């Protein structure tokens, strides 16, 4: 479970740009939590704080009770991160890329190899596994990056716009994977600005605007609350000037 | 500890698979020694040959037959000078020409000093040996002639030549060939910098540019572990490049059919090992410094600009030292690069490296290397490492 409590992160020389401005929400285990918001809403910054890559200016967050600042190394053991930057090592094969991360997480030997084989099978990477990742397509890279993020079987998964640049088939494949991970009891948080993603997948939707949580709940709650017929209308209504923001 | 080696192993595999960079680095390092030595030694041999088999262009040989006979007895090949000898000397086609005036015999008969002109261009390095040889031959003739005249008058030659100059060259064969010595030491230093450069940049700025740094930082590996792991890989590779470069010199000097130049200096197994010992602190320091500078660059290009500063420092220090031509002050052994250059020169002169001197030369580089690693870790931990603003 991930508990976010009043996180603040400011950028700029005097901290004049508040990328995340007092965000709070809870992401349950066995559920998919979607962070929905326009570009610049602070989604990536929020995920980077949860991934312990940057420090919050104020507020706190826990992953399964571990603080993201004080226990950052133990948090890293519990999370799998698919960041905005998802470069692979082009001269290593897909399998070697995944193995490297497995070893960095302290896995080794037959246990690691078995885990890699399992991921390769799950992600349909069999044909690519022993090829160098140079020249892989976007979708193929994404699969390897996901395998890399999952190699240590993390309890929580953070994904930053995972469907960016993916074709329909790859997107479908990713959705199925996330659903099966949810069924396995993982806590999944992903960010997106694509409406269909959210409605198709999420148990909880957290709508972000200018670094703040504008609204949260499941899609039915958000529809009822905004009084709009579709999620997209609700989204626009909630973020639109004056109307929903005041609530 | 375990993670450091995981990172080292991955970096080495990654680097070794970069065929082109690998080929270029290894080929240039192994080829440098043979190439340089062949060029330089050929030049030296050429000069020695010129001095030994001097061809002297003479204008007006018919006016001083006795002088010509003396020169020919001294194994100098006398040739008639071409009409445009001055232009040819300027162009470097002719080393030196001797001009004998038509009134040579007349002056001698009248008891005046006869004049001969030696024409040369001393700015030409290649011609220097010929010039010296021609000058020496003429002085010898002058002395012989004068001595004979004095003897005819019953005077011992010492009256006119009260002092005898006897040159004692203190340079042992090993101490000669200073240029070659300088080049070998210089190349050793250079190899320890260049050996790690491509790798260090690829492992830092390259990693960031390929967007693989951020996921790496999200693993349980600390930034210091990452920096240390990468450093160890680069240092290993650097050590290999330095060894290959020196091996190139070693093999060439010991086994290649080089022209005999009479300035054999020692670069045997002992010197080879002493070189490696002296360069070891730099093999630790320079990759660490490269890593730090690479990490500071946001892009590969920026990192390259940072690194060129280091390149400048490393390449300038020995040159400055060479031109200062002073006896090295004792504190110089504290200064990285200068200390190594000094010790390398000693090794080439056949001197042993005193353990205390080595220790003194190693302390600062090793401390700086540790500092650079910690600093690299800090740079990677900074939020700007992710390419934020």
PDB file of N, CA and C in Angstrom, chain A residues 9 11-12 45 48 51-55 72-73 76-77 79 81 83-93 96 100-101 103-108 132 148, chain B residues 2-3 6-7 9-11 13-15 17-19 202 207 210-223 225 230 381-383 386-389:
ATOM      1  N   UNK A   9       6.693  19.560  -3.829  1.00  0.00           N
ATOM      2  CA  UNK A   9       7.991  19.666  -4.484  1.00  0.00           C
ATOM      3  C   UNK A   9       8.017  20.915  -5.332  1.00  0.00           C
ATOM      4  N   UNK A  11      10.328  23.664  -7.766  1.00  0.00           N
ATOM      5  CA  UNK A  11      11.504  23.827  -8.610  1.00  0.00           C
ATOM      6  C   UNK A  11      11.778  25.296  -8.847  1.00  0.00           C
ATOM      7  N   UNK A  12      12.848  25.596  -9.507  1.00  0.00           N
ATOM      8  CA  UNK A  12      13.218  26.972  -9.795  1.00  0.00           C
ATOM      9  C   UNK A  12      14.161  27.465  -8.727  1.00  0.00           C
ATOM     10  N   UNK A  45       6.794  14.180 -11.518  1.00  0.00           N
ATOM     11  CA  UNK A  45       7.483  14.584 -10.292  1.00  0.00           C
ATOM     12  C   UNK A  45       6.991  13.773  -9.101  1.00  0.00           C
ATOM     13  N   UNK A  48       8.399  10.325  -9.324  1.00  0.00           N
ATOM     14  CA  UNK A  48       9.839  10.322  -9.030  1.00  0.00           C
ATOM     15  C   UNK A  48      10.085  10.413  -7.523  1.00  0.00           C
ATOM     16  N   UNK A  51       9.444   7.066  -6.179  1.00  0.00           N
ATOM     17  CA  UNK A  51      10.529   6.142  -6.562  1.00  0.00           C
ATOM     18  C   UNK A  51      11.826   6.482  -5.839  1.00  0.00           C
ATOM     19  N   UNK A  52      11.795   7.439  -4.927  1.00  0.00           N
ATOM     20  CA  UNK A  52      12.938   7.904  -4.117  1.00  0.00           C
ATOM     21  C   UNK A  52      14.047   8.531  -4.964  1.00  0.00           C
ATOM     22  N   UNK A  53      13.714   8.980  -6.162  1.00  0.00           N
ATOM     23  CA  UNK A  53      14.731   9.605  -7.004  1.00  0.00           C
ATOM     24  C   UNK A  53      14.948  11.064  -6.646  1.00  0.00           C
ATOM     25  N   UNK A  54      13.885  11.725  -6.179  1.00  0.00           N
ATOM     26  CA  UNK A  54      14.044  13.100  -5.710  1.00  0.00           C
ATOM     27  C   UNK A  54      13.371  13.231  -4.344  1.00  0.00           C
ATOM     28  N   UNK A  55      13.837  14.194  -3.575  1.00  0.00           N
ATOM     29  CA  UNK A  55      13.339  14.365  -2.212  1.00  0.00           C
ATOM     30  C   UNK A  55      12.189  15.367  -2.195  1.00  0.00           C
ATOM     31  N   UNK A  72      14.811   4.902   2.167  1.00  0.00           N
ATOM     32  CA  UNK A  72      14.727   4.894   0.709  1.00  0.00           C
ATOM     33  C   UNK A  72      15.255   3.599   0.069  1.00  0.00           C
ATOM     34  N   UNK A  73      16.330   3.041   0.655  1.00  0.00           N
ATOM     35  CA  UNK A  73      16.884   1.835   0.028  1.00  0.00           C
ATOM     36  C   UNK A  73      15.953   0.643   0.191  1.00  0.00           C
ATOM     37  N   UNK A  76      13.167   1.021  -2.244  1.00  0.00           N
ATOM     38  CA  UNK A  76      13.563   0.621  -3.606  1.00  0.00           C
ATOM     39  C   UNK A  76      13.462  -0.882  -3.812  1.00  0.00           C
ATOM     40  N   UNK A  77      13.662  -1.635  -2.737  1.00  0.00           N
ATOM     41  CA  UNK A  77      13.543  -3.083  -2.864  1.00  0.00           C
ATOM     42  C   UNK A  77      12.099  -3.516  -3.072  1.00  0.00           C
ATOM     43  N   UNK A  79       9.661  -1.629  -4.623  1.00  0.00           N
ATOM     44  CA  UNK A  79       8.966  -1.040  -5.772  1.00  0.00           C
ATOM     45  C   UNK A  79       9.635  -1.427  -7.094  1.00  0.00           C
ATOM     46  N   UNK A  81       9.941   0.224 -10.899  1.00  0.00           N
ATOM     47  CA  UNK A  81       9.712   1.544 -11.487  1.00  0.00           C
ATOM     48  C   UNK A  81       9.841   1.481 -13.002  1.00  0.00           C
ATOM     49  N   UNK A  83      10.015   4.289 -15.388  1.00  0.00           N
ATOM     50  CA  UNK A  83      10.013   5.747 -15.401  1.00  0.00           C
ATOM     51  C   UNK A  83       9.789   6.262 -16.811  1.00  0.00           C
ATOM     52  N   UNK A  84       9.698   7.565 -16.867  1.00  0.00           N
ATOM     53  CA  UNK A  84       9.561   8.248 -18.147  1.00  0.00           C
ATOM     54  C   UNK A  84      10.777   7.913 -19.021  1.00  0.00           C
ATOM     55  N   UNK A  85      11.948   7.929 -18.391  1.00  0.00           N
ATOM     56  CA  UNK A  85      13.171   7.517 -19.085  1.00  0.00           C
ATOM     57  C   UNK A  85      13.270   6.003 -18.945  1.00  0.00           C
ATOM     58  N   UNK A  86      13.266   5.302 -20.064  1.00  0.00           N
ATOM     59  CA  UNK A  86      13.295   3.842 -19.966  1.00  0.00           C
ATOM     60  C   UNK A  86      14.297   3.260 -20.941  1.00  0.00           C
ATOM     61  N   UNK A  87      15.493   3.885 -20.948  1.00  0.00           N
ATOM     62  CA  UNK A  87      16.523   3.430 -21.877  1.00  0.00           C
ATOM     63  C   UNK A  87      17.069   2.070 -21.491  1.00  0.00           C
ATOM     64  N   UNK A  88      17.387   1.282 -22.528  1.00  0.00           N
ATOM     65  CA  UNK A  88      18.001  -0.029 -22.306  1.00  0.00           C
ATOM     66  C   UNK A  88      19.463   0.058 -22.724  1.00  0.00           C
ATOM     67  N   UNK A  89      20.248  -0.955 -22.373  1.00  0.00           N
ATOM     68  CA  UNK A  89      21.621  -1.022 -22.848  1.00  0.00           C
ATOM     69  C   UNK A  89      21.617  -1.732 -24.190  1.00  0.00           C
ATOM     70  N   UNK A  90      21.935  -0.975 -25.244  1.00  0.00           N
ATOM     71  CA  UNK A  90      21.747  -1.471 -26.601  1.00  0.00           C
ATOM     72  C   UNK A  90      22.673  -2.634 -26.942  1.00  0.00           C
ATOM     73  N   UNK A  91      23.832  -2.704 -26.278  1.00  0.00           N
ATOM     74  CA  UNK A  91      24.789  -3.762 -26.601  1.00  0.00           C
ATOM     75  C   UNK A  91      24.577  -5.016 -25.767  1.00  0.00           C
ATOM     76  N   UNK A  92      23.609  -4.958 -24.838  1.00  0.00           N
ATOM     77  CA  UNK A  92      23.273  -6.155 -24.075  1.00  0.00           C
ATOM     78  C   UNK A  92      21.992  -6.749 -24.647  1.00  0.00           C
ATOM     79  N   UNK A  93      21.832  -8.055 -24.503  1.00  0.00           N
ATOM     80  CA  UNK A  93      20.598  -8.680 -24.960  1.00  0.00           C
ATOM     81  C   UNK A  93      19.486  -8.338 -23.975  1.00  0.00           C
ATOM     82  N   UNK A  96      20.045 -10.066 -20.785  1.00  0.00           N
ATOM     83  CA  UNK A  96      21.126  -9.485 -19.982  1.00  0.00           C
ATOM     84  C   UNK A  96      20.708  -8.185 -19.312  1.00  0.00           C
ATOM     85  N   UNK A 100      20.863  -7.866 -15.293  1.00  0.00           N
ATOM     86  CA  UNK A 100      21.623  -6.810 -14.617  1.00  0.00           C
ATOM     87  C   UNK A 100      20.805  -6.227 -13.458  1.00  0.00           C
ATOM     88  N   UNK A 101      19.555  -5.938 -13.736  1.00  0.00           N
ATOM     89  CA  UNK A 101      18.722  -5.347 -12.678  1.00  0.00           C
ATOM     90  C   UNK A 101      18.421  -6.364 -11.593  1.00  0.00           C
ATOM     91  N   UNK A 103      20.423  -8.672 -10.587  1.00  0.00           N
ATOM     92  CA  UNK A 103      21.619  -8.743  -9.742  1.00  0.00           C
ATOM     93  C   UNK A 103      21.734  -7.515  -8.859  1.00  0.00           C
ATOM     94  N   UNK A 104      21.381  -6.358  -9.392  1.00  0.00           N
ATOM     95  CA  UNK A 104      21.437  -5.148  -8.572  1.00  0.00           C
ATOM     96  C   UNK A 104      20.454  -5.242  -7.410  1.00  0.00           C
ATOM     97  N   UNK A 105      19.395  -6.033  -7.604  1.00  0.00           N
ATOM     98  CA  UNK A 105      18.441  -6.232  -6.522  1.00  0.00           C
ATOM     99  C   UNK A 105      18.852  -7.392  -5.627  1.00  0.00           C
ATOM    100  N   UNK A 106      20.046  -7.916  -5.857  1.00  0.00           N
ATOM    101  CA  UNK A 106      20.579  -8.941  -4.962  1.00  0.00           C
ATOM    102  C   UNK A 106      20.177 -10.355  -5.326  1.00  0.00           C
ATOM    103  N   UNK A 107      19.547 -10.545  -6.490  1.00  0.00           N
ATOM    104  CA  UNK A 107      19.197 -11.906  -6.906  1.00  0.00           C
ATOM    105  C   UNK A 107      20.380 -12.516  -7.654  1.00  0.00           C
ATOM    106  N   UNK A 108      20.433 -13.845  -7.675  1.00  0.00           N
ATOM    107  CA  UNK A 108      21.498 -14.483  -8.449  1.00  0.00           C
ATOM    108  C   UNK A 108      21.154 -15.948  -8.671  1.00  0.00           C
ATOM    109  N   UNK A 132      20.420  -8.584 -28.993  1.00  0.00           N
ATOM    110  CA  UNK A 132      20.759  -7.277 -28.421  1.00  0.00           C
ATOM    111  C   UNK A 132      19.601  -6.319 -28.660  1.00  0.00           C
ATOM    112  N   UNK A 148      12.336  -5.704 -16.626  1.00  0.00           N
ATOM    113  CA  UNK A 148      13.393  -5.179 -15.772  1.00  0.00           C
ATOM    114  C   UNK A 148      12.820  -4.635 -14.462  1.00  0.00           C
TER     115      UNK A 148
ATOM    116  N   UNK B   2      29.040  -6.529  -3.279  1.00  0.00           N
ATOM    117  CA  UNK B   2      28.603  -7.402  -4.345  1.00  0.00           C
ATOM    118  C   UNK B   2      28.091  -6.586  -5.536  1.00  0.00           C
ATOM    119  N   UNK B   3      27.320  -5.546  -5.218  1.00  0.00           N
ATOM    120  CA  UNK B   3      26.721  -4.732  -6.279  1.00  0.00           C
ATOM    121  C   UNK B   3      27.773  -4.025  -7.110  1.00  0.00           C
ATOM    122  N   UNK B   6      28.869  -6.312  -9.718  1.00  0.00           N
ATOM    123  CA  UNK B   6      27.815  -6.485 -10.723  1.00  0.00           C
ATOM    124  C   UNK B   6      27.898  -5.348 -11.739  1.00  0.00           C
ATOM    125  N   UNK B   7      28.077  -4.128 -11.218  1.00  0.00           N
ATOM    126  CA  UNK B   7      28.156  -2.962 -12.096  1.00  0.00           C
ATOM    127  C   UNK B   7      29.435  -3.014 -12.939  1.00  0.00           C
ATOM    128  N   UNK B   9      31.169  -5.625 -13.846  1.00  0.00           N
ATOM    129  CA  UNK B   9      31.053  -6.684 -14.840  1.00  0.00           C
ATOM    130  C   UNK B   9      30.209  -6.226 -16.032  1.00  0.00           C
ATOM    131  N   UNK B  10      29.080  -5.623 -15.723  1.00  0.00           N
ATOM    132  CA  UNK B  10      28.199  -5.153 -16.800  1.00  0.00           C
ATOM    133  C   UNK B  10      28.902  -4.100 -17.663  1.00  0.00           C
ATOM    134  N   UNK B  11      29.600  -3.163 -17.024  1.00  0.00           N
ATOM    135  CA  UNK B  11      30.265  -2.101 -17.787  1.00  0.00           C
ATOM    136  C   UNK B  11      31.346  -2.689 -18.698  1.00  0.00           C
ATOM    137  N   UNK B  13      31.457  -5.801 -19.965  1.00  0.00           N
ATOM    138  CA  UNK B  13      30.815  -6.522 -21.068  1.00  0.00           C
ATOM    139  C   UNK B  13      30.298  -5.520 -22.097  1.00  0.00           C
ATOM    140  N   UNK B  14      29.639  -4.487 -21.591  1.00  0.00           N
ATOM    141  CA  UNK B  14      29.070  -3.461 -22.461  1.00  0.00           C
ATOM    142  C   UNK B  14      30.173  -2.822 -23.319  1.00  0.00           C
ATOM    143  N   UNK B  15      31.307  -2.515 -22.674  1.00  0.00           N
ATOM    144  CA  UNK B  15      32.390  -1.838 -23.387  1.00  0.00           C
ATOM    145  C   UNK B  15      33.030  -2.762 -24.421  1.00  0.00           C
ATOM    146  N   UNK B  17      31.779  -5.047 -26.040  1.00  0.00           N
ATOM    147  CA  UNK B  17      30.933  -5.315 -27.209  1.00  0.00           C
ATOM    148  C   UNK B  17      30.866  -4.136 -28.158  1.00  0.00           C
ATOM    149  N   UNK B  18      31.404  -2.995 -27.696  1.00  0.00           N
ATOM    150  CA  UNK B  18      31.431  -1.832 -28.575  1.00  0.00           C
ATOM    151  C   UNK B  18      32.629  -1.999 -29.500  1.00  0.00           C
ATOM    152  N   UNK B  19      32.436  -2.826 -30.538  1.00  0.00           N
ATOM    153  CA  UNK B  19      33.525  -3.244 -31.405  1.00  0.00           C
ATOM    154  C   UNK B  19      34.407  -2.103 -31.894  1.00  0.00           C
ATOM    155  N   UNK B 202      31.013   7.231 -21.917  1.00  0.00           N
ATOM    156  CA  UNK B 202      29.869   6.395 -22.243  1.00  0.00           C
ATOM    157  C   UNK B 202      29.119   5.977 -20.981  1.00  0.00           C
ATOM    158  N   UNK B 207      25.194   7.267 -20.531  1.00  0.00           N
ATOM    159  CA  UNK B 207      24.104   6.598 -19.818  1.00  0.00           C
ATOM    160  C   UNK B 207      22.911   7.548 -19.651  1.00  0.00           C
ATOM    161  N   UNK B 210      21.166   8.135 -23.060  1.00  0.00           N
ATOM    162  CA  UNK B 210      20.361   6.994 -23.497  1.00  0.00           C
ATOM    163  C   UNK B 210      19.183   6.740 -22.574  1.00  0.00           C
ATOM    164  N   UNK B 211      19.021   7.587 -21.568  1.00  0.00           N
ATOM    165  CA  UNK B 211      17.879   7.506 -20.647  1.00  0.00           C
ATOM    166  C   UNK B 211      17.884   6.215 -19.837  1.00  0.00           C
ATOM    167  N   UNK B 212      19.076   5.651 -19.593  1.00  0.00           N
ATOM    168  CA  UNK B 212      19.112   4.455 -18.762  1.00  0.00           C
ATOM    169  C   UNK B 212      19.593   4.772 -17.350  1.00  0.00           C
ATOM    170  N   UNK B 213      19.901   6.049 -17.108  1.00  0.00           N
ATOM    171  CA  UNK B 213      20.410   6.415 -15.778  1.00  0.00           C
ATOM    172  C   UNK B 213      19.301   6.416 -14.735  1.00  0.00           C
ATOM    173  N   UNK B 214      18.149   6.961 -15.101  1.00  0.00           N
ATOM    174  CA  UNK B 214      17.071   7.087 -14.119  1.00  0.00           C
ATOM    175  C   UNK B 214      16.604   5.733 -13.576  1.00  0.00           C
ATOM    176  N   UNK B 215      16.354   4.751 -14.442  1.00  0.00           N
ATOM    177  CA  UNK B 215      15.992   3.434 -13.877  1.00  0.00           C
ATOM    178  C   UNK B 215      17.098   2.842 -13.013  1.00  0.00           C
ATOM    179  N   UNK B 216      18.344   3.096 -13.388  1.00  0.00           N
ATOM    180  CA  UNK B 216      19.466   2.570 -12.604  1.00  0.00           C
ATOM    181  C   UNK B 216      19.470   3.177 -11.202  1.00  0.00           C
ATOM    182  N   UNK B 217      19.166   4.472 -11.132  1.00  0.00           N
ATOM    183  CA  UNK B 217      19.172   5.153  -9.838  1.00  0.00           C
ATOM    184  C   UNK B 217      18.014   4.700  -8.960  1.00  0.00           C
ATOM    185  N   UNK B 218      16.998   4.088  -9.555  1.00  0.00           N
ATOM    186  CA  UNK B 218      15.858   3.615  -8.767  1.00  0.00           C
ATOM    187  C   UNK B 218      16.091   2.216  -8.209  1.00  0.00           C
ATOM    188  N   UNK B 219      17.257   1.626  -8.497  1.00  0.00           N
ATOM    189  CA  UNK B 219      17.568   0.309  -7.922  1.00  0.00           C
ATOM    190  C   UNK B 219      18.217   0.512  -6.546  1.00  0.00           C
ATOM    191  N   UNK B 220      18.352  -0.545  -5.763  1.00  0.00           N
ATOM    192  CA  UNK B 220      18.946  -0.385  -4.428  1.00  0.00           C
ATOM    193  C   UNK B 220      20.429  -0.002  -4.447  1.00  0.00           C
ATOM    194  N   UNK B 221      21.048   0.075  -5.618  1.00  0.00           N
ATOM    195  CA  UNK B 221      22.455   0.462  -5.673  1.00  0.00           C
ATOM    196  C   UNK B 221      22.591   1.941  -5.317  1.00  0.00           C
ATOM    197  N   UNK B 222      23.497   2.255  -4.384  1.00  0.00           N
ATOM    198  CA  UNK B 222      23.710   3.660  -4.036  1.00  0.00           C
ATOM    199  C   UNK B 222      24.542   4.325  -5.123  1.00  0.00           C
ATOM    200  N   UNK B 223      24.504   5.647  -5.149  1.00  0.00           N
ATOM    201  CA  UNK B 223      25.253   6.348  -6.194  1.00  0.00           C
ATOM    202  C   UNK B 223      26.755   6.122  -6.031  1.00  0.00           C
ATOM    203  N   UNK B 225      28.104   3.355  -4.914  1.00  0.00           N
ATOM    204  CA  UNK B 225      28.339   2.012  -5.467  1.00  0.00           C
ATOM    205  C   UNK B 225      28.380   2.072  -6.996  1.00  0.00           C
ATOM    206  N   UNK B 230      31.578   1.541 -11.793  1.00  0.00           N
ATOM    207  CA  UNK B 230      31.961   2.027 -13.112  1.00  0.00           C
ATOM    208  C   UNK B 230      33.448   2.357 -13.146  1.00  0.00           C
ATOM    209  N   UNK B 381      23.577  11.877  -7.373  1.00  0.00           N
ATOM    210  CA  UNK B 381      22.456  11.944  -6.447  1.00  0.00           C
ATOM    211  C   UNK B 381      21.668  13.232  -6.629  1.00  0.00           C
ATOM    212  N   UNK B 382      22.325  14.223  -7.220  1.00  0.00           N
ATOM    213  CA  UNK B 382      21.626  15.499  -7.422  1.00  0.00           C
ATOM    214  C   UNK B 382      20.419  15.305  -8.317  1.00  0.00           C
ATOM    215  N   UNK B 383      19.399  16.103  -8.064  1.00  0.00           N
ATOM    216  CA  UNK B 383      18.182  15.949  -8.856  1.00  0.00           C
ATOM    217  C   UNK B 383      18.416  16.311 -10.317  1.00  0.00           C
ATOM    218  N   UNK B 386      18.900  13.713 -13.190  1.00  0.00           N
ATOM    219  CA  UNK B 386      17.813  13.122 -13.957  1.00  0.00           C
ATOM    220  C   UNK B 386      17.447  13.969 -15.163  1.00  0.00           C
ATOM    221  N   UNK B 387      18.165  15.085 -15.322  1.00  0.00           N
ATOM    222  CA  UNK B 387      17.830  15.946 -16.443  1.00  0.00           C
ATOM    223  C   UNK B 387      16.647  16.837 -16.132  1.00  0.00           C
ATOM    224  N   UNK B 388      16.412  17.070 -14.817  1.00  0.00           N
ATOM    225  CA  UNK B 388      15.417  18.079 -14.457  1.00  0.00           C
ATOM    226  C   UNK B 388      16.065  19.441 -14.663  1.00  0.00           C
ATOM    227  N   UNK B 389      15.364  20.455 -14.323  1.00  0.00           N
ATOM    228  CA  UNK B 389      15.986  21.772 -14.563  1.00  0.00           C
ATOM    229  C   UNK B 389      17.046  22.059 -13.531  1.00  0.00           C
TER     230      UNK B 389
END
